[in-house]
mmCIF file of C-alpha atoms in Angstrom:
data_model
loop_
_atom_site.group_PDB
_atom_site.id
_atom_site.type_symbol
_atom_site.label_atom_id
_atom_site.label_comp_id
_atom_site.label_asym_id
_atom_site.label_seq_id
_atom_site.Cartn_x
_atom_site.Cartn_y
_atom_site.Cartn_z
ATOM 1 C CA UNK A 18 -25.441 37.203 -53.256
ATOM 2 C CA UNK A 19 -22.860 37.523 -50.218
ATOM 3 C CA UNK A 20 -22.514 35.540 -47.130
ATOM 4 C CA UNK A 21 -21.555 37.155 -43.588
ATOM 5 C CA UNK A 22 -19.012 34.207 -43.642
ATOM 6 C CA UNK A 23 -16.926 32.055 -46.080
ATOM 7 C CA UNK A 24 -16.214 28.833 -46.925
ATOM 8 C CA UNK A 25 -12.472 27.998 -46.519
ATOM 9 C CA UNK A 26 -11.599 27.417 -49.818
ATOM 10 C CA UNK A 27 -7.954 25.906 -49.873
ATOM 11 C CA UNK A 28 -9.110 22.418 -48.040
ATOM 12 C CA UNK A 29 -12.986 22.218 -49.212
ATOM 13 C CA UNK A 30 -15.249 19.855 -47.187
ATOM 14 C CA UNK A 31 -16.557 17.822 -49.951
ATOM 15 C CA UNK A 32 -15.904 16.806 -53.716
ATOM 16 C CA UNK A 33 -18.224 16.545 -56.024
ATOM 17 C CA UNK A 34 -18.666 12.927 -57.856
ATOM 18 C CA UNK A 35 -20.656 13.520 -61.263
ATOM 19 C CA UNK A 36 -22.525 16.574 -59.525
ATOM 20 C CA UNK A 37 -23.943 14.486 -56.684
ATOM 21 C CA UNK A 38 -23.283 15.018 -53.335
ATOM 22 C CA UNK A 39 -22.816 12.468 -50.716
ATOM 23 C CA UNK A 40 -24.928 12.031 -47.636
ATOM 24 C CA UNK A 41 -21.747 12.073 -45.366
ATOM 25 C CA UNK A 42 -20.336 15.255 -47.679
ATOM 26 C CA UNK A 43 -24.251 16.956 -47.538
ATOM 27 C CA UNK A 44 -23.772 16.647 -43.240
ATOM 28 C CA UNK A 45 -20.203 18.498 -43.200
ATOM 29 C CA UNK A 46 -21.292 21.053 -45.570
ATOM 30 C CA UNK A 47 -24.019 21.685 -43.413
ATOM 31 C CA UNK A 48 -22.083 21.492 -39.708
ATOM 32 C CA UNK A 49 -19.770 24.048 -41.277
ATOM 33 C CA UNK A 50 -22.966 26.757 -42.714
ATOM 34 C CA UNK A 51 -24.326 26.364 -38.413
ATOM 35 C CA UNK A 52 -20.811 26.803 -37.196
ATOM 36 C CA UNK A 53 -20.246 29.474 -39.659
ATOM 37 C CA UNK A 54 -23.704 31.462 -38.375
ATOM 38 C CA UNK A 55 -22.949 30.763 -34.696
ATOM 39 C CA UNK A 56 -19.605 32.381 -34.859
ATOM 40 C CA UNK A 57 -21.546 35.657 -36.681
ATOM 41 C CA UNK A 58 -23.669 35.672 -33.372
ATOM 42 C CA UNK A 59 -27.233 34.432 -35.524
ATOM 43 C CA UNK A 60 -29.570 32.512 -34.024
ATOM 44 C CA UNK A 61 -30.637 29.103 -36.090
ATOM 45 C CA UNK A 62 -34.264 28.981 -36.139
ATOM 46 C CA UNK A 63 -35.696 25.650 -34.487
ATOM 47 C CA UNK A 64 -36.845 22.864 -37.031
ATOM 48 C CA UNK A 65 -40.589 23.433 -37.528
ATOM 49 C CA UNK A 66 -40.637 19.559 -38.096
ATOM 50 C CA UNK A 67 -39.768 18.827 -34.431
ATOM 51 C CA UNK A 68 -42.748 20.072 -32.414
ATOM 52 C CA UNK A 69 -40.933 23.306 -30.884
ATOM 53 C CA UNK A 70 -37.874 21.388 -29.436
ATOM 54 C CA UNK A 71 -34.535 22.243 -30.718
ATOM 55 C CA UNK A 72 -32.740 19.796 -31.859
ATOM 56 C CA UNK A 73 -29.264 19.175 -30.120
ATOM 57 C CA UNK A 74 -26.914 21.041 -31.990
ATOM 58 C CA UNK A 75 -23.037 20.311 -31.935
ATOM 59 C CA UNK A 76 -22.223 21.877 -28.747
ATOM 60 C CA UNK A 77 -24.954 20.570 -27.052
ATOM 61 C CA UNK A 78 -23.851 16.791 -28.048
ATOM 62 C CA UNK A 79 -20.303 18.014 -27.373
ATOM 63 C CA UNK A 80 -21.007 19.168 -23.908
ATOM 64 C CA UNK A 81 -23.249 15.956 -23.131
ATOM 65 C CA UNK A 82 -20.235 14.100 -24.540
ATOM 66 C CA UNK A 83 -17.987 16.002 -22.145
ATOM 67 C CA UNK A 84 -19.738 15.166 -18.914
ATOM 68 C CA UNK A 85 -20.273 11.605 -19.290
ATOM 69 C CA UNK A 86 -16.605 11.482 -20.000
ATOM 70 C CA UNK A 87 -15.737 13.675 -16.638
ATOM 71 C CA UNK A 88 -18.340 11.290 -14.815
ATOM 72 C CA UNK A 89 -16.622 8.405 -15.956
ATOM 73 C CA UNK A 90 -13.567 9.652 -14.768
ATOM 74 C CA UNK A 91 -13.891 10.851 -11.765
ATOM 75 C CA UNK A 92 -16.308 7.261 -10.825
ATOM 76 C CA UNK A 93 -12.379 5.945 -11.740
ATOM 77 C CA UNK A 94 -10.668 8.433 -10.092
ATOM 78 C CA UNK A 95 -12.968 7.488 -6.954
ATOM 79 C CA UNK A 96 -12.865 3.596 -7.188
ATOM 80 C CA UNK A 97 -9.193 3.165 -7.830
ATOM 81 C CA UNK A 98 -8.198 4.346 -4.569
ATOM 82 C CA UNK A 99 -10.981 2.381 -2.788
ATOM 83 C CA UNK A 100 -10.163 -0.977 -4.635
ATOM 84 C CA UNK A 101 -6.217 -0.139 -3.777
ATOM 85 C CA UNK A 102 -7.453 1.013 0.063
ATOM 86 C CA UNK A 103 -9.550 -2.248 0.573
ATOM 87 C CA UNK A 104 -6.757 -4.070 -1.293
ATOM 88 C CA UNK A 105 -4.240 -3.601 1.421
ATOM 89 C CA UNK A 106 -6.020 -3.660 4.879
ATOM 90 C CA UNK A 107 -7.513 -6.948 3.701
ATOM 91 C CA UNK A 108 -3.925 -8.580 2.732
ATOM 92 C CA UNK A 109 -2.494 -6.818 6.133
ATOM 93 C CA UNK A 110 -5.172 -8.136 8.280
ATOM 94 C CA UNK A 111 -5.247 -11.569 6.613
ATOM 95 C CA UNK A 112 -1.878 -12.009 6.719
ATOM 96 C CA UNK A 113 -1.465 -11.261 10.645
ATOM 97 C CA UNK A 114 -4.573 -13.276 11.559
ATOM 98 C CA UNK A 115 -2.757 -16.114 9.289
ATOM 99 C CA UNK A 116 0.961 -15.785 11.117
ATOM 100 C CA UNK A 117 -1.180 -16.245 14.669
ATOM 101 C CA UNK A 118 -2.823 -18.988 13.123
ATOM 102 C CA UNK A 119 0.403 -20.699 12.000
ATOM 103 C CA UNK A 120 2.147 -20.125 15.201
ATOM 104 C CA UNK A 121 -0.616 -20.606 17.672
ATOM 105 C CA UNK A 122 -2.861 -22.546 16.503
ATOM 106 C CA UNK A 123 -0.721 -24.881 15.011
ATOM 107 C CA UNK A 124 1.931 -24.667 17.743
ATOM 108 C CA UNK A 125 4.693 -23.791 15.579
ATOM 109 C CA UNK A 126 7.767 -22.336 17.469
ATOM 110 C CA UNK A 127 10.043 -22.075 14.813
ATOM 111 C CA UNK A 128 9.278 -18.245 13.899
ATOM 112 C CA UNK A 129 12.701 -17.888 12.079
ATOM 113 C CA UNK A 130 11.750 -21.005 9.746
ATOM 114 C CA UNK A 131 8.203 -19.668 8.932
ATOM 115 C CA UNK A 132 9.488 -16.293 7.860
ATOM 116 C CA UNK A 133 12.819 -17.949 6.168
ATOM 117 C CA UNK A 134 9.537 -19.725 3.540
ATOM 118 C CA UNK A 135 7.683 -16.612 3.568
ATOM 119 C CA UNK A 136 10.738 -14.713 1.930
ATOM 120 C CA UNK A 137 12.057 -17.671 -0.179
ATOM 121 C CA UNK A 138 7.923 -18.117 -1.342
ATOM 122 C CA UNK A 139 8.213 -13.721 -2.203
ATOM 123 C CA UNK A 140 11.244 -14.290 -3.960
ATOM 124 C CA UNK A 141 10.652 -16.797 -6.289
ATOM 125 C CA UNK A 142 7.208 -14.787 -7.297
ATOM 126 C CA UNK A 143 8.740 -11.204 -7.651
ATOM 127 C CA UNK A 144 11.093 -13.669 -9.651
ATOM 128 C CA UNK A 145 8.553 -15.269 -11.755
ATOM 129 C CA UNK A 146 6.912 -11.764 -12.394
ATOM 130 C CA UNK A 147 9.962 -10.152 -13.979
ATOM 131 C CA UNK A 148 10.645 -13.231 -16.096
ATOM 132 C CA UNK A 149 6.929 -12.756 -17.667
ATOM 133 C CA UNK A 150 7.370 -9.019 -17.939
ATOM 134 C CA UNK A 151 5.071 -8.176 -15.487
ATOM 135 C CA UNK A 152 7.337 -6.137 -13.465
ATOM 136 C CA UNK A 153 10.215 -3.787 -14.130
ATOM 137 C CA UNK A 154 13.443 -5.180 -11.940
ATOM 138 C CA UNK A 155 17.169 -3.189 -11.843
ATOM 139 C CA UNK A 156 19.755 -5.421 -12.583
ATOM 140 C CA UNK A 157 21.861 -6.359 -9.152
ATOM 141 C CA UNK A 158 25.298 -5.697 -8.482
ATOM 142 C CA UNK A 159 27.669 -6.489 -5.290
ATOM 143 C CA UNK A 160 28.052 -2.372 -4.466
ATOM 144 C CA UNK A 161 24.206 -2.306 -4.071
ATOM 145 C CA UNK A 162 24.457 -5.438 -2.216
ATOM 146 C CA UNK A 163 26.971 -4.479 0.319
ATOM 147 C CA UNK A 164 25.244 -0.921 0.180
ATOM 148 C CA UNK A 165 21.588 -2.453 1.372
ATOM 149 C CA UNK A 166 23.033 -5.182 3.744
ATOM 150 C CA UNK A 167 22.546 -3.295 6.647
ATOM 151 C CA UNK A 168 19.139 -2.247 6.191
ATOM 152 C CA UNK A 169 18.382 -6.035 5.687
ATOM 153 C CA UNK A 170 20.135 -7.236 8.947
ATOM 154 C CA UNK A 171 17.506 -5.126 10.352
ATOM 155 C CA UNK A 172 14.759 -6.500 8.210
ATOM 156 C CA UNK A 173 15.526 -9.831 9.369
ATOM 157 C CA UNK A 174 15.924 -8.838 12.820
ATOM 158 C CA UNK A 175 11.959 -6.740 12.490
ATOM 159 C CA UNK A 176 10.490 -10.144 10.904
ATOM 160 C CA UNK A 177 12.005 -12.422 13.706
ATOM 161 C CA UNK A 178 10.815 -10.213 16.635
ATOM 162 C CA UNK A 179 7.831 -9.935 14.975
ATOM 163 C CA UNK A 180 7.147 -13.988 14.662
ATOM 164 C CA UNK A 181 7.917 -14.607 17.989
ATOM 165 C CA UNK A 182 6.127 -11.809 20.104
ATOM 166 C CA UNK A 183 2.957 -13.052 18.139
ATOM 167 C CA UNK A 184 3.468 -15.955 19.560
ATOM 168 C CA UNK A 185 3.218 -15.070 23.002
ATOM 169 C CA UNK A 186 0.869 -11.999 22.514
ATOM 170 C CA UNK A 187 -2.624 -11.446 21.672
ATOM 171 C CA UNK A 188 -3.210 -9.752 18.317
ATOM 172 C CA UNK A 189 -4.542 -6.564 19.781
ATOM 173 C CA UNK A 190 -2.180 -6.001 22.245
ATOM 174 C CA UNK A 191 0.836 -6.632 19.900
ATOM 175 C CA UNK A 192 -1.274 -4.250 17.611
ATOM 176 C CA UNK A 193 -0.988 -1.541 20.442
ATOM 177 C CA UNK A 194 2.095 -2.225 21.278
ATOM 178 C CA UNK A 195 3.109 -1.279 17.826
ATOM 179 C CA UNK A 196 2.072 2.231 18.340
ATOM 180 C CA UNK A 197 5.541 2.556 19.736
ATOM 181 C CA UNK A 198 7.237 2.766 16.318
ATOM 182 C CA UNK A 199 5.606 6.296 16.030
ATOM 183 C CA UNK A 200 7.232 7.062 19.296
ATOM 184 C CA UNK A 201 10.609 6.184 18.592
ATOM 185 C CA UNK A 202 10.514 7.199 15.410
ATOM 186 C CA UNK A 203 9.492 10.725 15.608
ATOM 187 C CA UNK A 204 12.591 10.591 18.658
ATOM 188 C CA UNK A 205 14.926 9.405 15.705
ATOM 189 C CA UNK A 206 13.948 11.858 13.245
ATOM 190 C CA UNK A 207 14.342 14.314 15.753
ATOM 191 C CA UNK A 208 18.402 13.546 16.700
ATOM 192 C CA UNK A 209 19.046 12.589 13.189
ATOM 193 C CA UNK A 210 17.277 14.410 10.788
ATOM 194 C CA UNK A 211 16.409 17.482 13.196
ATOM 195 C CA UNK A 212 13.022 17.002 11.953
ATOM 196 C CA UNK A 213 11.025 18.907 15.056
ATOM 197 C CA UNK A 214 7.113 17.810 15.267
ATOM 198 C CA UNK A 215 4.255 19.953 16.308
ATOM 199 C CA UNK A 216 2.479 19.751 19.948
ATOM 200 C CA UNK A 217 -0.229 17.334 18.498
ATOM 201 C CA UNK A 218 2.045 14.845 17.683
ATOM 202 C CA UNK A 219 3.606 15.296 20.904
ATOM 203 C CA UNK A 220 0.175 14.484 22.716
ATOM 204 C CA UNK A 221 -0.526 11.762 20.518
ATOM 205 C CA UNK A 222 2.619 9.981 21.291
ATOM 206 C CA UNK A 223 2.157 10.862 25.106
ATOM 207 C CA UNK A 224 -1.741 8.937 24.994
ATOM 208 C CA UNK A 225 0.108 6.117 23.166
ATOM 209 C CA UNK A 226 2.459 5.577 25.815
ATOM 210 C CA UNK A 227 -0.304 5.369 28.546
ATOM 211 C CA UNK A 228 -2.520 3.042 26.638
ATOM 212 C CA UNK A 229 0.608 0.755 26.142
ATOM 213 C CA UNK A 230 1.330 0.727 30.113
ATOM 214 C CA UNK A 231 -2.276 0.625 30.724
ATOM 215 C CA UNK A 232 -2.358 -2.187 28.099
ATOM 216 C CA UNK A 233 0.317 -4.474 29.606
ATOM 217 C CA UNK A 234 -0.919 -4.213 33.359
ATOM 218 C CA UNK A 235 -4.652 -5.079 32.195
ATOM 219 C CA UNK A 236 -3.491 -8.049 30.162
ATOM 220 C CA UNK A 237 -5.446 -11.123 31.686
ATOM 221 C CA UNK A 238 -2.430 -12.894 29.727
ATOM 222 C CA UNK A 239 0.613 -11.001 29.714
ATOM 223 C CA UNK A 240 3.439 -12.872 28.975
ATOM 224 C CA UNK A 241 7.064 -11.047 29.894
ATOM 225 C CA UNK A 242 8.617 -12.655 26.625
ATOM 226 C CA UNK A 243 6.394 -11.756 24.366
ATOM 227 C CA UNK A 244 6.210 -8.282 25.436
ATOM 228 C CA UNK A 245 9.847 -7.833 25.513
ATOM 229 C CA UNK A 246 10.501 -9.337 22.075
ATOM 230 C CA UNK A 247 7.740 -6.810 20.857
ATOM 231 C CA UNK A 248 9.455 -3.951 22.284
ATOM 232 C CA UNK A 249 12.786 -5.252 20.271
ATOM 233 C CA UNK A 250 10.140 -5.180 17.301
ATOM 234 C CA UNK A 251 9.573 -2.019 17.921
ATOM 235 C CA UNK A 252 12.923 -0.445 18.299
ATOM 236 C CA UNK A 253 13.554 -2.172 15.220
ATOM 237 C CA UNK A 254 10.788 -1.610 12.863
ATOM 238 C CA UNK A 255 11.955 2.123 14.017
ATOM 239 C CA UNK A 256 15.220 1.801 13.380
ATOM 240 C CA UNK A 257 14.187 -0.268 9.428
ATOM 241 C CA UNK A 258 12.494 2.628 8.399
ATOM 242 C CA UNK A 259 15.187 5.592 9.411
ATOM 243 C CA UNK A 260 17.908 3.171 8.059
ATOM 244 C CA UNK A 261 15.983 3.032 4.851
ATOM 245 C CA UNK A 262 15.536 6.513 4.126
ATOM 246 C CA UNK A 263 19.977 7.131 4.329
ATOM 247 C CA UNK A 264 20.405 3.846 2.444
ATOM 248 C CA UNK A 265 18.082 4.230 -0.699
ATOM 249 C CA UNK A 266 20.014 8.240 -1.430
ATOM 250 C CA UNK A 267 23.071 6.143 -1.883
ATOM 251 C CA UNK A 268 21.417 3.002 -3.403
ATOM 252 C CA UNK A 269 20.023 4.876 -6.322
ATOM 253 C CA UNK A 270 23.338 6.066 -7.543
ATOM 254 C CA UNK A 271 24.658 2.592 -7.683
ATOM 255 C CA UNK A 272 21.912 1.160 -10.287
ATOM 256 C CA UNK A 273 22.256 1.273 -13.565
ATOM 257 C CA UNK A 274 19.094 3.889 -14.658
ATOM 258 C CA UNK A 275 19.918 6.161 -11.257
ATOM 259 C CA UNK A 276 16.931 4.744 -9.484
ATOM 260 C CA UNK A 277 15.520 2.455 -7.240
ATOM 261 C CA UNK A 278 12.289 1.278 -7.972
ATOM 262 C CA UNK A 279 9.646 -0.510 -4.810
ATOM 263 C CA UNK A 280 9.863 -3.800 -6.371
ATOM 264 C CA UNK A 281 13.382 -3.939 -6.604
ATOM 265 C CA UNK A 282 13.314 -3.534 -2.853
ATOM 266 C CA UNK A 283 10.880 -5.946 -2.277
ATOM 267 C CA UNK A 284 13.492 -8.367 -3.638
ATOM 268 C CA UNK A 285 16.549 -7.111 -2.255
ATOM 269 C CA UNK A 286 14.530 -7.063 0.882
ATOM 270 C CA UNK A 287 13.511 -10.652 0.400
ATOM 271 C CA UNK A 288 16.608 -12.519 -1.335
ATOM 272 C CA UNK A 289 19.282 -10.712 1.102
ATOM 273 C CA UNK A 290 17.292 -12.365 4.051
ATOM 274 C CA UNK A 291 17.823 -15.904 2.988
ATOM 275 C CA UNK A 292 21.350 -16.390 4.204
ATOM 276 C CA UNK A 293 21.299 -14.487 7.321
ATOM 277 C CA UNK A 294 17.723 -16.815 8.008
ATOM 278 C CA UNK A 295 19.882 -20.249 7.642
ATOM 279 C CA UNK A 296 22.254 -18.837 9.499
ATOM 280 C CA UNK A 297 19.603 -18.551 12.294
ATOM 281 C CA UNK A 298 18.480 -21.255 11.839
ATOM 282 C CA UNK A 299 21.604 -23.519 12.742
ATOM 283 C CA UNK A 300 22.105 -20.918 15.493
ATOM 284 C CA UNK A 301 19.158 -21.627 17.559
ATOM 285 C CA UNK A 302 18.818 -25.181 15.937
ATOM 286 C CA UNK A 303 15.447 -24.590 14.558
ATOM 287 C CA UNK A 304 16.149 -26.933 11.804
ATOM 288 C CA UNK A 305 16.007 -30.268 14.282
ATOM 289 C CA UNK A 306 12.592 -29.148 15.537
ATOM 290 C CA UNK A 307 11.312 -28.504 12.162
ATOM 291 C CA UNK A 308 12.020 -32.092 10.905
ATOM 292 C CA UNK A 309 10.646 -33.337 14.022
ATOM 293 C CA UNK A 310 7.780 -31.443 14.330
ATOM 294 C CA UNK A 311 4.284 -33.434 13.303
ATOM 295 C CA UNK A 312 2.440 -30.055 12.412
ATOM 296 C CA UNK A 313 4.661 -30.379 8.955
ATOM 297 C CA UNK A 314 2.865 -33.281 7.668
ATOM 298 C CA UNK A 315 -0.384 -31.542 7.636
ATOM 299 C CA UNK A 316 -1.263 -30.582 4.376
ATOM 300 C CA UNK A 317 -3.337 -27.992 5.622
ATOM 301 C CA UNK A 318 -0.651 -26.215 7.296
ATOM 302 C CA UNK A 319 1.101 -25.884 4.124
ATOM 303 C CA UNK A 320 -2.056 -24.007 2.782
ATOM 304 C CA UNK A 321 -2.006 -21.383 5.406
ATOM 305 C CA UNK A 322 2.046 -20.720 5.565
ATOM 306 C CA UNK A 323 2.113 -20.542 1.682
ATOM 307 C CA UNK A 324 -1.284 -18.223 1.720
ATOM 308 C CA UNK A 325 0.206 -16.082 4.986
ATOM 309 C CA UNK A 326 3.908 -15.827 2.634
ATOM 310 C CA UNK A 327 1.713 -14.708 -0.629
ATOM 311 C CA UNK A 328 -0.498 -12.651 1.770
ATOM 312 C CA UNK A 329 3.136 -11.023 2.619
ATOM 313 C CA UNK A 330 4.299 -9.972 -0.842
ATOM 314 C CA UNK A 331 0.694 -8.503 -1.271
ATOM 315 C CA UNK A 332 1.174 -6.382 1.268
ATOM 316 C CA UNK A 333 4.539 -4.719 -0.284
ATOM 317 C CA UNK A 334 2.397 -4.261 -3.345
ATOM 318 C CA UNK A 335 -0.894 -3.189 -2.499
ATOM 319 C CA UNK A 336 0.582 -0.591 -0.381
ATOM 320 C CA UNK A 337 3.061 0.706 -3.391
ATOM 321 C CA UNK A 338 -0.454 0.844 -5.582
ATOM 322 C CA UNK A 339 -1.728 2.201 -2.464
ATOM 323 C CA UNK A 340 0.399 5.115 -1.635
ATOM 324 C CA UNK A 341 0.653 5.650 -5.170
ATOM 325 C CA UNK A 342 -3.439 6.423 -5.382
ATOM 326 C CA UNK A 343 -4.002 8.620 -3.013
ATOM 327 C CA UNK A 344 -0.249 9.676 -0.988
ATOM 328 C CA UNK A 345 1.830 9.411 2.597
ATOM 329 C CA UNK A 346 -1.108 11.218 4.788
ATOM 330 C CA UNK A 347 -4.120 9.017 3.304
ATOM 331 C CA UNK A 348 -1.825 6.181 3.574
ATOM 332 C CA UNK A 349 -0.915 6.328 6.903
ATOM 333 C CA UNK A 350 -4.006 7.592 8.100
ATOM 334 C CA UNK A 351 -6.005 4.624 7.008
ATOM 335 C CA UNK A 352 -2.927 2.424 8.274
ATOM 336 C CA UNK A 353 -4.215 3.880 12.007
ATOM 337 C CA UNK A 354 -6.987 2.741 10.912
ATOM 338 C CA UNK A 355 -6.897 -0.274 9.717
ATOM 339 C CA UNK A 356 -5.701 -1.337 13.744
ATOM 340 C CA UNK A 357 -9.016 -1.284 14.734
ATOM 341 C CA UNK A 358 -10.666 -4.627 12.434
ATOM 342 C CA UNK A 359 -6.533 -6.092 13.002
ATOM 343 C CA UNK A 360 -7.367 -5.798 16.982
ATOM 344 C CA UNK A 361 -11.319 -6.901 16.865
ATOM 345 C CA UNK A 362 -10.536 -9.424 14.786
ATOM 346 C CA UNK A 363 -7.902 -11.287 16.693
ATOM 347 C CA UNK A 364 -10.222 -10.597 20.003
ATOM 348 C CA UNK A 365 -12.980 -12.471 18.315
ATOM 349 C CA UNK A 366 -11.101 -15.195 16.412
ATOM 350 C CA UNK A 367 -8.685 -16.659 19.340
ATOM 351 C CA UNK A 368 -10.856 -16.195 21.740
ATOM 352 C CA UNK A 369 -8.614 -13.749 24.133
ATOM 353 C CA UNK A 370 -9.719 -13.296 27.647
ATOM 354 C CA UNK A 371 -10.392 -9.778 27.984
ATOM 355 C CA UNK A 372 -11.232 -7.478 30.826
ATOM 356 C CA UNK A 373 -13.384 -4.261 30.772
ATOM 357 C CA UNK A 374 -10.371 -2.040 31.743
ATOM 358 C CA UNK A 375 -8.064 -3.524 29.024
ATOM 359 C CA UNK A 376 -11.010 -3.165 26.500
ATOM 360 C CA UNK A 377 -10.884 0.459 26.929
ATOM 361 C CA UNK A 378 -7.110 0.636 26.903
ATOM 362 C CA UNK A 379 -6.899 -1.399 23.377
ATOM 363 C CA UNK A 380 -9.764 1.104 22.109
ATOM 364 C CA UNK A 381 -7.883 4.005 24.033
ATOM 365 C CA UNK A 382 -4.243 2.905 21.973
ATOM 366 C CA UNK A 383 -6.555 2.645 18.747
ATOM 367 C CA UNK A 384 -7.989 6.416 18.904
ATOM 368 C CA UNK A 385 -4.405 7.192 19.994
ATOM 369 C CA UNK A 386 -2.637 5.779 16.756
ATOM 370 C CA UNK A 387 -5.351 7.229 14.829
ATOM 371 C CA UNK A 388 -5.059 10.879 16.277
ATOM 372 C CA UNK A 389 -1.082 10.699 16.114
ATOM 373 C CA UNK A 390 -2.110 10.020 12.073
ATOM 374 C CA UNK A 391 -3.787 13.496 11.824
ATOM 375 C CA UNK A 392 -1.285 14.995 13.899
ATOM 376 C CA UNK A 393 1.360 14.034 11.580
ATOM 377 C CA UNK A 394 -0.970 15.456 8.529
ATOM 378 C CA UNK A 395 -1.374 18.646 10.190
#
């Protein structure tokens, strides 16, 4: 008697021990006689045994097999961006709140020192990390040294400005403020990379320049110092991040593997800063009003500037893992974002006097950063 189908006799499916058949070797034999009658287009007749439901054949377990699989990946696929999302606005808004703590609260005017420990505190980890294999470092030489000095002299000079108009400024103002990186940004990219933006962005930059005037004459306590060592932040946060993007072409071709990875920034970032910081520091003579100051001998000012340094380095990495998740729209979309808990919570926290017409111009500089966000996307 002939089959419409045939066994494939070069590799068979089972052997035969004394004429006896093994349980496993009875189940392939079968699979392969229903695969065999599928293919021919036949229909296997339900088992009678079962009460008139089919049991799941192959496909059927296949296909279930397929979708918890795609469920479970996509629930990953979901979650990984959320934990790396909620990752970095907590360790950005921590780590602000925890600088105004440090300087304010405390009454620490030595902005230079604070930010000389953060960076020594980030380099010893990103250190530590690479010695346990955690992370992937390029090995250092002086041309990519001399190459990134520049771009550090301005990283410095962005940390510094940033210390000390925190010190004078409220939280959400200096958060509003801020929005004028876009501005002079975009005006960089514009003379230097002819990079031409569309009339959204245009708009977006024009409401963030009224909220910021509207801003600083509804400040119950503006301070002239504070706001003009935020608008040197500003011009040179602007001027880090167009530096940057010249520097790191060049940088990559002076590494050994032709590349330049974010954590080997992070540390050239960090490390370079420590002598131009000392120098600083005997500049301005912060280092007599450090050893006199009696906030030093408070152990519990120890715990916030370490946590506020750590909080620092998390931010360079959560926002790699970030970026990485979901990509430069999401990321600086959710960056706008993130202003608005940044700006409540250092309302709420320090207890800033507040009118009803600077209210709406923080919450008018908030919707502004976040439109200018979409604008870019668009």
């Amino acid at each position: 008697m002939t089959s419409d189908f045939k066994l494939d006799e070069s590799e068979p499916d089972f052997v035969s021990v004394n004429g006896v058949l093994k349980i496993g070797e009875r189940t392939n034999v079968v699979r392969k006689i229903l695969n065999g009658f599928r293919r021919q287009g036949n229909r296997v007749a339900p088992d009678r045994g079962s009460w008139g439901t089919e049991a799941p054949g192959d496909d059927t377990v296949e296909l279930l097999v397929d979708e918890d699989e795609k469920r479970e990946h996509g629930s990953r696929k979901l979650s990984a961006p959320l934990l790396a999302g909620t990752a970095y606005c907590i360790s950005s808004c921590s780590m602000i709140v925890l600088n105004k703590v440090v300087l304010s609260s405390y009454s620490f005017n030595a902005g230079i020192s604070l930010m000389f420990y953060q960076n020594l505190l980030s380099t010893v980890i990103v250190v530590l990390l690479h010695f346990f294999g955690l992370v992937s470092l390029e090995r250092l030489n002086w041309k990519l040294v001399r190459v990134w000095i520049p771009v550090n002299v301005i990283f410095v000079g962005m940390l510094v400005s940033g210390m000390y108009s925190l010190n004078y400024i409220n939280i959400a103002m200096v958060t509003i403020l801020k929005n004028m990186t876009n501005i002079i940004t975009a005006v960089g990219e514009y003379f230097i990379f002819r990079k031409h933006q569309n009339r959204k962005v245009w708009i977006a930059m024009f409401l963030m320049i009224i909220s910021a005037v509207s801003g600083g004459i509804t400040d119950l306590s503006f301070d002239a110092v504070g706001y003009a060592w935020q608008i040197i932040n500003c011009i040179l946060t602007a001027g880090y991040s167009l530096t940057l993007r010249r520097v790191m072409d060049t940088a990559k071709h002076l590494t050994k593997s032709g590349s330049l990875n974010e954590v080997s920034m992070v540390l050239l970032n960090n490390m370079l800063s420590l002598p131009f910081a000392i120098v600083l520091i005997l500049m301005f003579n912060e280092w007599e009003y450090v050893i006199n100051s009696v906030v030093i001998s408070s152990p519990m000012f120890w715990v916030v500037a370490t946590l506020s340094g750590v909080l620092g380095l998390a931010i360079s990495f959560t926002s790699m893992w970030f970026l990485k998740e979901t990509g430069p729209t999401t990321y600086s979309l959710v960056g706008s974002l993130n202003k608005i808990p940044i700006s409540i919570a250092g309302l709420v926290l320090f207890n800033v006097r507040v009118s009803l017409e600077n209210l709406f111009s923080i919450l008018f500089g908030l919707f502004a950063g976040v439109f200018f966000a979409r604008a870019k996307m668009s």
